[in-house]
Amino acid sequence: MHPHSVSDVWNLVTGVQPAPATTVVWGTAAVALVVVVVRGLWHWTRNIVTIAHEGGHALLAVLTRRRLHGIRLHSDTSGLTVSSGKPHGPGMVLTAAAGYVAPSLLGLGGAWLIAAGHVAGLLWSVVALLVAVLVMVRNAYGLLSVLVTGAVCFAVTWYGSVDVQSAFAYLAVWFLLVAGVRPVLELQSKRANGGARDSDADQLGRLTRTPGFLWVLFFMVVALGSLAVGARLLLR
């Protein structure tokens, strides 16, 4: 049964839902691992990571009072967030550093909400975040990608049963936690082969006068730490 009024939605968001069966928790973890590891599946699901990545850049740009101009998402799963302001300093560093850690931190936050029983609250929060990203997207493929992702999340949130919502929430959070690791590995692989000279890590290296690899290491520590803590919350 789906909500029929604003009060129904609010009751769902603030309410506590029961935890699913252990088989659902482990099953969704297995599915998330498969879609991240299998190359053909990863090509499509990586768009979700790109949305989170660029959303992280955009959020920190706004929080550090930079002027956000827009987000572009491309069919090769790359993306670009354009903001203006001081080309150096803490605001620029935080904005540049937010991308690779955003999926993992979103997954960790989702795991905390699930552990507290707020499955519906998590799903509605995801819908709200996708709407916020949508209004800043500036290209057709990006609009389509966010709209499809948002439509799926909204359909599950509005029409799905408690069991369906719970399984979907676990799958989404497991995916973000596991998927947060692979882009960092891909980044360092490209850097090792002489590519990605303008990657977030290398830009941060130039901004802070430190080796870019240290930023890759930072991204990986955040990703693995979020996965470890998030998994403990989900399996508790």
Tab-separated table of N, CA and C in Angstrom, residues 28-29 32 103-115 119 122-123 126 166-180 226-227 230-231 233-234:
chain	number	residue	atom	x	y	z
A	28	THR	N	21.172	-9.536	-1.183
A	28	THR	CA	21.384	-8.226	-1.809
A	28	THR	C	22.867	-7.871	-1.841
A	29	ALA	N	23.613	-8.303	-0.834
A	29	ALA	CA	25.059	-8.070	-0.841
A	29	ALA	C	25.709	-8.813	-2.009
A	32	ALA	N	24.856	-7.045	-5.320
A	32	ALA	CA	25.640	-5.814	-5.443
A	32	ALA	C	27.069	-6.121	-5.867
A	103	PRO	N	30.202	8.383	-3.150
A	103	PRO	CA	29.400	7.151	-3.152
A	103	PRO	C	29.561	6.344	-1.868
A	104	SER	N	30.789	6.229	-1.389
A	104	SER	CA	31.037	5.457	-0.171
A	104	SER	C	30.397	6.099	1.048
A	105	LEU	N	30.504	7.411	1.157
A	105	LEU	CA	29.919	8.102	2.309
A	105	LEU	C	28.397	8.081	2.254
A	106	LEU	N	27.839	8.153	1.046
A	106	LEU	CA	26.386	8.003	0.914
A	106	LEU	C	25.955	6.605	1.332
A	107	GLY	N	26.737	5.604	0.929
A	107	GLY	CA	26.438	4.237	1.341
A	107	GLY	C	26.523	4.068	2.845
A	108	LEU	N	27.523	4.697	3.459
A	108	LEU	CA	27.679	4.610	4.911
A	108	LEU	C	26.507	5.280	5.623
A	109	GLY	N	26.105	6.442	5.126
A	109	GLY	CA	24.944	7.107	5.709
A	109	GLY	C	23.680	6.282	5.548
A	110	GLY	N	23.536	5.632	4.390
A	110	GLY	CA	22.390	4.764	4.169
A	110	GLY	C	22.394	3.570	5.095
A	111	ALA	N	23.567	2.997	5.330
A	111	ALA	CA	23.681	1.858	6.246
A	111	ALA	C	23.276	2.255	7.660
A	112	TRP	N	23.648	3.467	8.060
A	112	TRP	CA	23.280	3.946	9.398
A	112	TRP	C	21.765	4.101	9.510
A	113	LEU	N	21.121	4.647	8.466
A	113	LEU	CA	19.665	4.798	8.486
A	113	LEU	C	18.973	3.439	8.509
A	114	ILE	N	19.479	2.494	7.732
A	114	ILE	CA	18.890	1.157	7.716
A	114	ILE	C	19.031	0.493	9.071
A	115	ALA	N	20.206	0.628	9.677
A	115	ALA	CA	20.431	0.022	10.996
A	115	ALA	C	19.483	0.607	12.038
A	119	VAL	N	14.135	2.733	6.782
A	119	VAL	CA	14.240	2.363	5.372
A	119	VAL	C	13.490	3.349	4.492
A	122	LEU	N	15.244	6.624	4.254
A	122	LEU	CA	16.385	6.541	3.349
A	122	LEU	C	15.935	6.683	1.896
A	123	LEU	N	14.893	5.954	1.522
A	123	LEU	CA	14.443	5.974	0.135
A	123	LEU	C	13.931	7.352	-0.281
A	126	VAL	N	16.852	9.645	-0.825
A	126	VAL	CA	17.493	9.407	-2.115
A	126	VAL	C	16.725	10.104	-3.234
A	166	SER	N	12.456	-2.637	1.569
A	166	SER	CA	13.585	-3.053	2.399
A	166	SER	C	14.671	-3.704	1.551
A	167	ALA	N	14.278	-4.627	0.675
A	167	ALA	CA	15.259	-5.306	-0.185
A	167	ALA	C	15.939	-4.312	-1.111
A	168	PHE	N	15.179	-3.383	-1.664
A	168	PHE	CA	15.740	-2.375	-2.566
A	168	PHE	C	16.721	-1.472	-1.824
A	169	ALA	N	16.371	-1.075	-0.617
A	169	ALA	CA	17.248	-0.208	0.173
A	169	ALA	C	18.560	-0.911	0.500
A	170	TYR	N	18.474	-2.173	0.902
A	170	TYR	CA	19.697	-2.929	1.190
A	170	TYR	C	20.554	-3.061	-0.063
A	171	LEU	N	19.921	-3.356	-1.197
A	171	LEU	CA	20.670	-3.507	-2.443
A	171	LEU	C	21.366	-2.206	-2.818
A	172	ALA	N	20.653	-1.094	-2.702
A	172	ALA	CA	21.221	0.205	-3.059
A	172	ALA	C	22.407	0.561	-2.170
A	173	VAL	N	22.274	0.316	-0.878
A	173	VAL	CA	23.346	0.667	0.053
A	173	VAL	C	24.545	-0.252	-0.133
A	174	TRP	N	24.299	-1.547	-0.265
A	174	TRP	CA	25.403	-2.472	-0.548
A	174	TRP	C	26.127	-2.046	-1.824
A	175	PHE	N	25.351	-1.685	-2.839
A	175	PHE	CA	25.971	-1.286	-4.107
A	175	PHE	C	26.885	-0.078	-3.923
A	176	LEU	N	26.398	0.965	-3.252
A	176	LEU	CA	27.217	2.156	-3.053
A	176	LEU	C	28.490	1.846	-2.264
A	177	LEU	N	28.361	1.003	-1.254
A	177	LEU	CA	29.526	0.658	-0.442
A	177	LEU	C	30.563	-0.126	-1.234
A	178	VAL	N	30.102	-1.114	-2.008
A	178	VAL	CA	31.036	-1.934	-2.789
A	178	VAL	C	31.549	-1.147	-3.994
A	179	ALA	N	30.655	-0.430	-4.661
A	179	ALA	CA	31.028	0.294	-5.879
A	179	ALA	C	31.961	1.465	-5.603
A	180	GLY	N	31.986	1.943	-4.368
A	180	GLY	CA	32.877	3.045	-4.047
A	180	GLY	C	34.340	2.690	-4.178
A	226	SER	N	34.480	2.894	4.822
A	226	SER	CA	33.020	2.966	4.732
A	226	SER	C	32.422	1.590	4.497
A	227	LEU	N	33.073	0.791	3.652
A	227	LEU	CA	32.592	-0.561	3.382
A	227	LEU	C	32.621	-1.418	4.644
A	230	GLY	N	30.027	0.124	7.152
A	230	GLY	CA	28.685	-0.055	6.606
A	230	GLY	C	28.252	-1.505	6.637
A	231	ALA	N	29.149	-2.420	6.291
A	231	ALA	CA	28.819	-3.846	6.319
A	231	ALA	C	28.498	-4.301	7.735
A	233	LEU	N	27.190	-2.488	10.059
A	233	LEU	CA	25.862	-1.961	10.383
A	233	LEU	C	24.757	-2.785	9.716
A	234	LEU	N	24.967	-3.145	8.464
A	234	LEU	CA	23.946	-3.882	7.730
A	234	LEU	C	23.792	-5.309	8.216
